[in-house]
mmCIF file of C-alpha atoms in Angstrom:
data_model
loop_
_atom_site.group_PDB
_atom_site.id
_atom_site.type_symbol
_atom_site.label_atom_id
_atom_site.label_comp_id
_atom_site.label_asym_id
_atom_site.label_seq_id
_atom_site.Cartn_x
_atom_site.Cartn_y
_atom_site.Cartn_z
ATOM 1 C CA ASP A 1 -29.028 -27.157 -1.136
ATOM 2 C CA ALA A 2 -29.873 -26.195 -4.685
ATOM 3 C CA LYS A 3 -28.908 -28.790 -7.290
ATOM 4 C CA THR A 4 -28.267 -26.216 -9.973
ATOM 5 C CA THR A 5 -25.448 -23.832 -10.859
ATOM 6 C CA GLN A 6 -26.068 -20.533 -12.629
ATOM 7 C CA PRO A 7 -23.895 -17.523 -13.412
ATOM 8 C CA PRO A 8 -24.561 -14.747 -10.893
ATOM 9 C CA SER A 9 -25.228 -12.092 -13.493
ATOM 10 C CA MET A 10 -25.658 -11.492 -17.221
ATOM 11 C CA ASP A 11 -26.314 -8.510 -19.458
ATOM 12 C CA CYS A 12 -28.380 -8.482 -22.616
ATOM 13 C CA ALA A 13 -29.166 -5.778 -25.145
ATOM 14 C CA GLU A 14 -32.824 -4.897 -25.576
ATOM 15 C CA GLY A 15 -34.329 -6.685 -28.563
ATOM 16 C CA ARG A 16 -31.689 -9.404 -28.603
ATOM 17 C CA ALA A 17 -32.100 -12.982 -27.406
ATOM 18 C CA ALA A 18 -31.146 -13.677 -23.805
ATOM 19 C CA ASN A 19 -29.651 -17.133 -23.261
ATOM 20 C CA LEU A 20 -29.462 -18.105 -19.599
ATOM 21 C CA PRO A 21 -27.459 -21.269 -18.849
ATOM 22 C CA CYS A 22 -27.986 -23.729 -15.994
ATOM 23 C CA ASN A 23 -25.962 -26.757 -14.905
ATOM 24 C CA HIS A 24 -27.696 -29.636 -13.126
ATOM 25 C CA SER A 25 -25.201 -32.481 -13.478
ATOM 26 C CA THR A 26 -26.724 -34.602 -10.688
ATOM 27 C CA ILE A 27 -30.309 -34.485 -11.997
ATOM 28 C CA SER A 28 -32.316 -37.691 -11.543
ATOM 29 C CA GLY A 29 -34.539 -39.354 -14.100
ATOM 30 C CA ASN A 30 -37.762 -38.178 -12.432
ATOM 31 C CA GLU A 31 -36.665 -34.576 -11.891
ATOM 32 C CA TYR A 32 -38.017 -31.776 -13.990
ATOM 33 C CA VAL A 33 -36.205 -28.540 -14.790
ATOM 34 C CA TYR A 34 -38.149 -25.441 -13.853
ATOM 35 C CA TRP A 35 -37.472 -21.773 -14.530
ATOM 36 C CA TYR A 36 -38.897 -18.909 -12.521
ATOM 37 C CA ARG A 37 -38.058 -15.251 -12.433
ATOM 38 C CA GLN A 38 -38.510 -12.668 -9.762
ATOM 39 C CA ILE A 39 -38.754 -8.974 -10.228
ATOM 40 C CA HIS A 40 -37.851 -6.970 -7.161
ATOM 41 C CA SER A 41 -40.345 -7.338 -4.322
ATOM 42 C CA GLN A 42 -42.771 -9.474 -6.318
ATOM 43 C CA GLY A 43 -43.606 -13.161 -6.066
ATOM 44 C CA PRO A 44 -41.705 -15.548 -8.339
ATOM 45 C CA GLN A 45 -43.216 -15.835 -11.778
ATOM 46 C CA TYR A 46 -43.380 -19.208 -13.487
ATOM 47 C CA ILE A 47 -41.755 -19.227 -16.921
ATOM 48 C CA ILE A 48 -41.449 -22.799 -18.238
ATOM 49 C CA HIS A 49 -40.492 -26.333 -17.275
ATOM 50 C CA GLY A 50 -39.581 -29.608 -18.935
ATOM 51 C CA LEU A 51 -38.388 -33.146 -18.336
ATOM 52 C CA LYS A 52 -36.230 -34.052 -21.332
ATOM 53 C CA ASN A 53 -37.754 -32.539 -24.451
ATOM 54 C CA ASN A 54 -37.279 -28.955 -25.475
ATOM 55 C CA GLU A 55 -40.235 -26.780 -24.573
ATOM 56 C CA THR A 56 -41.594 -23.477 -25.863
ATOM 57 C CA ASN A 57 -44.341 -21.205 -24.676
ATOM 58 C CA GLU A 58 -45.333 -17.590 -25.155
ATOM 59 C CA MET A 59 -42.641 -16.396 -22.772
ATOM 60 C CA ALA A 60 -39.574 -18.462 -23.533
ATOM 61 C CA SER A 61 -37.946 -21.634 -24.853
ATOM 62 C CA LEU A 62 -36.223 -24.272 -22.760
ATOM 63 C CA ILE A 63 -33.448 -26.302 -24.316
ATOM 64 C CA ILE A 64 -32.347 -29.384 -22.346
ATOM 65 C CA THR A 65 -29.233 -31.267 -23.402
ATOM 66 C CA GLU A 66 -29.606 -34.923 -24.325
ATOM 67 C CA ASP A 67 -27.796 -36.058 -21.172
ATOM 68 C CA ARG A 68 -30.023 -33.671 -19.164
ATOM 69 C CA LYS A 69 -27.047 -32.298 -17.265
ATOM 70 C CA SER A 70 -27.602 -28.735 -18.415
ATOM 71 C CA SER A 71 -30.226 -26.505 -19.926
ATOM 72 C CA THR A 72 -30.658 -23.040 -21.433
ATOM 73 C CA LEU A 73 -33.554 -20.665 -21.048
ATOM 74 C CA ILE A 74 -34.009 -18.471 -24.120
ATOM 75 C CA LEU A 75 -35.928 -15.198 -24.060
ATOM 76 C CA PRO A 76 -36.158 -14.549 -27.810
ATOM 77 C CA HIS A 77 -36.491 -10.752 -27.798
ATOM 78 C CA ALA A 78 -35.531 -9.338 -24.429
ATOM 79 C CA THR A 79 -37.192 -6.151 -23.227
ATOM 80 C CA LEU A 80 -36.386 -3.892 -20.299
ATOM 81 C CA ARG A 81 -39.231 -5.555 -18.382
ATOM 82 C CA ASP A 82 -37.345 -8.845 -18.510
ATOM 83 C CA THR A 83 -34.747 -7.445 -16.093
ATOM 84 C CA ALA A 84 -35.080 -9.823 -13.108
ATOM 85 C CA VAL A 85 -33.460 -12.636 -11.146
ATOM 86 C CA TYR A 86 -33.922 -15.922 -13.004
ATOM 87 C CA TYR A 87 -33.957 -19.163 -11.039
ATOM 88 C CA CYS A 88 -33.310 -22.590 -12.516
ATOM 89 C CA ILE A 89 -34.625 -25.394 -10.270
ATOM 90 C CA VAL A 90 -34.790 -29.155 -10.490
ATOM 91 C CA ARG A 91 -37.751 -30.783 -8.798
ATOM 92 C CA VAL A 92 -39.086 -34.287 -8.404
ATOM 93 C CA GLY A 93 -42.336 -34.950 -10.195
ATOM 94 C CA ASN A 94 -44.689 -37.485 -8.559
ATOM 95 C CA TYR A 95 -48.367 -37.901 -7.970
ATOM 96 C CA GLY A 96 -50.394 -37.279 -4.921
ATOM 97 C CA GLY A 97 -48.839 -34.220 -3.363
ATOM 98 C CA SER A 98 -45.526 -35.979 -2.838
ATOM 99 C CA GLN A 99 -43.846 -33.872 -5.428
ATOM 100 C CA GLY A 100 -40.751 -32.120 -4.302
ATOM 101 C CA ASN A 101 -40.670 -28.560 -3.172
ATOM 102 C CA LEU A 102 -38.771 -25.880 -5.056
ATOM 103 C CA ILE A 103 -35.231 -25.313 -3.809
ATOM 104 C CA PHE A 104 -34.082 -21.868 -4.920
ATOM 105 C CA GLY A 105 -30.426 -21.071 -5.378
ATOM 106 C CA LYS A 106 -29.046 -17.587 -5.933
ATOM 107 C CA GLY A 107 -30.198 -17.370 -9.554
ATOM 108 C CA THR A 108 -28.906 -15.184 -12.377
ATOM 109 C CA LYS A 109 -29.474 -11.466 -12.278
ATOM 110 C CA LEU A 110 -30.315 -10.547 -15.878
ATOM 111 C CA SER A 111 -29.969 -6.895 -16.794
ATOM 112 C CA VAL A 112 -31.511 -5.881 -20.110
ATOM 113 C CA LYS A 113 -29.970 -2.666 -21.329
ATOM 114 C CA PRO A 114 -31.284 -0.196 -23.943
ATOM 115 C CA GLU B 1 -52.222 -12.997 -12.601
ATOM 116 C CA THR B 2 -51.762 -16.439 -11.009
ATOM 117 C CA GLY B 3 -55.027 -16.724 -9.111
ATOM 118 C CA VAL B 4 -53.118 -17.102 -5.830
ATOM 119 C CA THR B 5 -54.037 -14.363 -3.405
ATOM 120 C CA GLN B 6 -52.408 -13.528 -0.102
ATOM 121 C CA SER B 7 -53.342 -11.283 2.771
ATOM 122 C CA PRO B 8 -52.322 -9.002 4.290
ATOM 123 C CA THR B 9 -49.807 -7.551 1.874
ATOM 124 C CA HIS B 10 -47.851 -5.729 4.551
ATOM 125 C CA LEU B 11 -47.845 -5.876 8.312
ATOM 126 C CA ILE B 12 -45.711 -4.864 11.277
ATOM 127 C CA LYS B 13 -45.539 -6.916 14.466
ATOM 128 C CA THR B 14 -43.628 -6.660 17.706
ATOM 129 C CA ARG B 15 -41.135 -9.299 18.831
ATOM 130 C CA GLY B 16 -42.861 -12.030 20.833
ATOM 131 C CA GLN B 17 -46.227 -11.563 19.138
ATOM 132 C CA GLN B 18 -48.015 -14.028 16.907
ATOM 133 C CA VAL B 19 -49.038 -13.590 13.273
ATOM 134 C CA THR B 20 -51.393 -15.330 10.862
ATOM 135 C CA LEU B 21 -50.975 -15.023 7.105
ATOM 136 C CA ARG B 22 -53.626 -16.193 4.686
ATOM 137 C CA CYS B 23 -53.591 -17.643 1.192
ATOM 138 C CA SER B 24 -56.272 -18.557 -1.327
ATOM 139 C CA SER B 25 -55.066 -21.078 -3.844
ATOM 140 C CA GLN B 26 -55.766 -21.092 -7.541
ATOM 141 C CA SER B 27 -59.088 -22.726 -8.407
ATOM 142 C CA GLY B 28 -58.737 -26.500 -8.621
ATOM 143 C CA HIS B 29 -55.409 -26.609 -6.813
ATOM 144 C CA ASN B 30 -55.263 -28.957 -3.818
ATOM 145 C CA THR B 31 -51.665 -28.346 -2.752
ATOM 146 C CA VAL B 32 -50.341 -25.245 -1.008
ATOM 147 C CA SER B 33 -46.790 -24.555 0.021
ATOM 148 C CA TRP B 34 -45.262 -21.678 1.945
ATOM 149 C CA TYR B 35 -41.873 -20.041 1.487
ATOM 150 C CA GLN B 36 -39.928 -17.425 3.409
ATOM 151 C CA GLN B 37 -37.754 -14.977 1.541
ATOM 152 C CA ALA B 38 -35.372 -12.804 3.531
ATOM 153 C CA LEU B 39 -34.023 -9.661 1.911
ATOM 154 C CA GLY B 40 -31.421 -10.491 -0.742
ATOM 155 C CA GLN B 41 -31.983 -14.249 -0.513
ATOM 156 C CA GLY B 42 -33.893 -16.798 -2.540
ATOM 157 C CA PRO B 43 -37.170 -18.205 -1.166
ATOM 158 C CA GLN B 44 -36.798 -20.971 1.432
ATOM 159 C CA PHE B 45 -39.352 -23.777 1.707
ATOM 160 C CA ILE B 46 -41.298 -23.800 4.985
ATOM 161 C CA PHE B 47 -43.888 -26.535 4.506
ATOM 162 C CA GLN B 48 -46.483 -27.959 2.147
ATOM 163 C CA TYR B 49 -50.088 -29.054 2.600
ATOM 164 C CA TYR B 50 -51.828 -31.577 0.387
ATOM 165 C CA ARG B 51 -55.546 -32.230 0.904
ATOM 166 C CA GLU B 52 -55.458 -30.645 4.366
ATOM 167 C CA GLU B 53 -52.444 -32.539 5.664
ATOM 168 C CA GLU B 54 -48.848 -31.402 6.040
ATOM 169 C CA ASN B 55 -46.719 -33.597 3.797
ATOM 170 C CA GLY B 56 -43.386 -31.856 3.709
ATOM 171 C CA ARG B 57 -41.445 -29.442 5.879
ATOM 172 C CA GLY B 58 -38.262 -27.473 5.535
ATOM 173 C CA ASN B 59 -35.779 -26.522 8.235
ATOM 174 C CA PHE B 60 -38.092 -24.281 10.258
ATOM 175 C CA PRO B 61 -38.883 -24.536 13.981
ATOM 176 C CA PRO B 62 -42.255 -25.726 15.298
ATOM 177 C CA ARG B 63 -43.373 -22.173 16.014
ATOM 178 C CA PHE B 64 -44.039 -22.037 12.282
ATOM 179 C CA SER B 65 -47.276 -23.912 11.767
ATOM 180 C CA GLY B 66 -50.063 -24.007 9.246
ATOM 181 C CA LEU B 67 -53.461 -25.202 8.249
ATOM 182 C CA GLN B 68 -55.213 -26.100 5.020
ATOM 183 C CA PHE B 69 -58.987 -25.866 4.860
ATOM 184 C CA PRO B 70 -61.478 -27.994 2.903
ATOM 185 C CA ASN B 71 -61.586 -25.370 0.160
ATOM 186 C CA TYR B 72 -57.772 -25.694 -0.003
ATOM 187 C CA SER B 73 -57.073 -22.208 1.235
ATOM 188 C CA SER B 74 -54.329 -22.045 3.836
ATOM 189 C CA GLU B 75 -52.910 -20.174 6.810
ATOM 190 C CA LEU B 76 -49.359 -19.766 8.034
ATOM 191 C CA ASN B 77 -49.022 -19.049 11.739
ATOM 192 C CA VAL B 78 -45.822 -17.888 13.393
ATOM 193 C CA ASN B 79 -45.630 -17.717 17.177
ATOM 194 C CA ALA B 80 -43.127 -15.907 19.383
ATOM 195 C CA LEU B 81 -41.960 -13.673 16.569
ATOM 196 C CA GLU B 82 -38.265 -12.901 16.348
ATOM 197 C CA LEU B 83 -36.566 -10.059 14.521
ATOM 198 C CA ASP B 84 -35.138 -12.560 11.976
ATOM 199 C CA ASP B 85 -38.661 -13.520 10.979
ATOM 200 C CA SER B 86 -38.869 -10.261 9.079
ATOM 201 C CA ALA B 87 -39.259 -11.394 5.475
ATOM 202 C CA LEU B 88 -41.518 -11.799 2.474
ATOM 203 C CA TYR B 89 -43.786 -14.808 2.980
ATOM 204 C CA LEU B 90 -44.872 -16.461 -0.230
ATOM 205 C CA CYS B 91 -47.708 -18.878 -0.781
ATOM 206 C CA ALA B 92 -47.762 -21.141 -3.819
ATOM 207 C CA SER B 93 -50.414 -23.528 -5.110
ATOM 208 C CA SER B 94 -50.430 -26.468 -7.486
ATOM 209 C CA ASP B 95 -52.463 -29.483 -8.580
ATOM 210 C CA GLY B 96 -50.979 -32.362 -6.596
ATOM 211 C CA GLY B 97 -52.688 -34.895 -8.857
ATOM 212 C CA LYS B 98 -50.617 -33.987 -11.864
ATOM 213 C CA VAL B 99 -47.082 -35.207 -12.430
ATOM 214 C CA GLY B 100 -44.677 -32.429 -13.278
ATOM 215 C CA ASN B 101 -47.221 -29.819 -12.284
ATOM 216 C CA THR B 102 -46.746 -26.064 -12.296
ATOM 217 C CA ILE B 103 -46.453 -24.174 -9.042
ATOM 218 C CA TYR B 104 -47.881 -20.668 -9.045
ATOM 219 C CA PHE B 105 -46.902 -18.037 -6.493
ATOM 220 C CA GLY B 106 -48.847 -15.221 -4.950
ATOM 221 C CA GLU B 107 -47.375 -11.744 -4.496
ATOM 222 C CA GLY B 108 -46.514 -12.385 -0.868
ATOM 223 C CA SER B 109 -47.002 -10.860 2.527
ATOM 224 C CA TRP B 110 -44.288 -8.545 3.826
ATOM 225 C CA LEU B 111 -43.763 -9.055 7.544
ATOM 226 C CA THR B 112 -41.666 -6.655 9.592
ATOM 227 C CA VAL B 113 -40.877 -7.566 13.190
ATOM 228 C CA VAL B 114 -39.727 -4.689 15.401
#
């Protein structure tokens, strides 16, 4: 079963920041937080991941709380093309191919509206 | 563009038949994993190959099998197809030698069993 809890749906106005929350209260010390999104009928798209520090890339920012029990994905200026299902996943990070697989939950359906 | 390519993109098979799906991993990636995504559900982990050996498997019966080749490309084989096998099959690749690596997905192969 997925180790994360996300709201089933959220709305966001175009041009505004979208803040997607995720709870992972049972996360272990060697588990990373990953975010993917999936637009209908396409393969999941990697967005960002982190262990304990906040991370930023060209797509989004990831804010992880100090106790690592929750995180927030921030899309700074949402566009209509950001409408998708967003998955928050925790995954073990190890060497040598023994890294955990991705366990997808139901995700958050983000609807960006004009 | 993730560099992970899958073929075929769509196919229709009859119940009881066998199917082979193919995946070329991103250059430099030695780990390939396969996921099944039924309509309206999140992807479910089938199995993972690292350096040509299976090193993780989800809750799928033995009629789901796979191979990884020396160039790290991979095949997913499903025997004795059932109607419930109709789904999007996703291949993902990663660098197993890197802790906290990124997993990149292909666009998937849509399988319809009639």
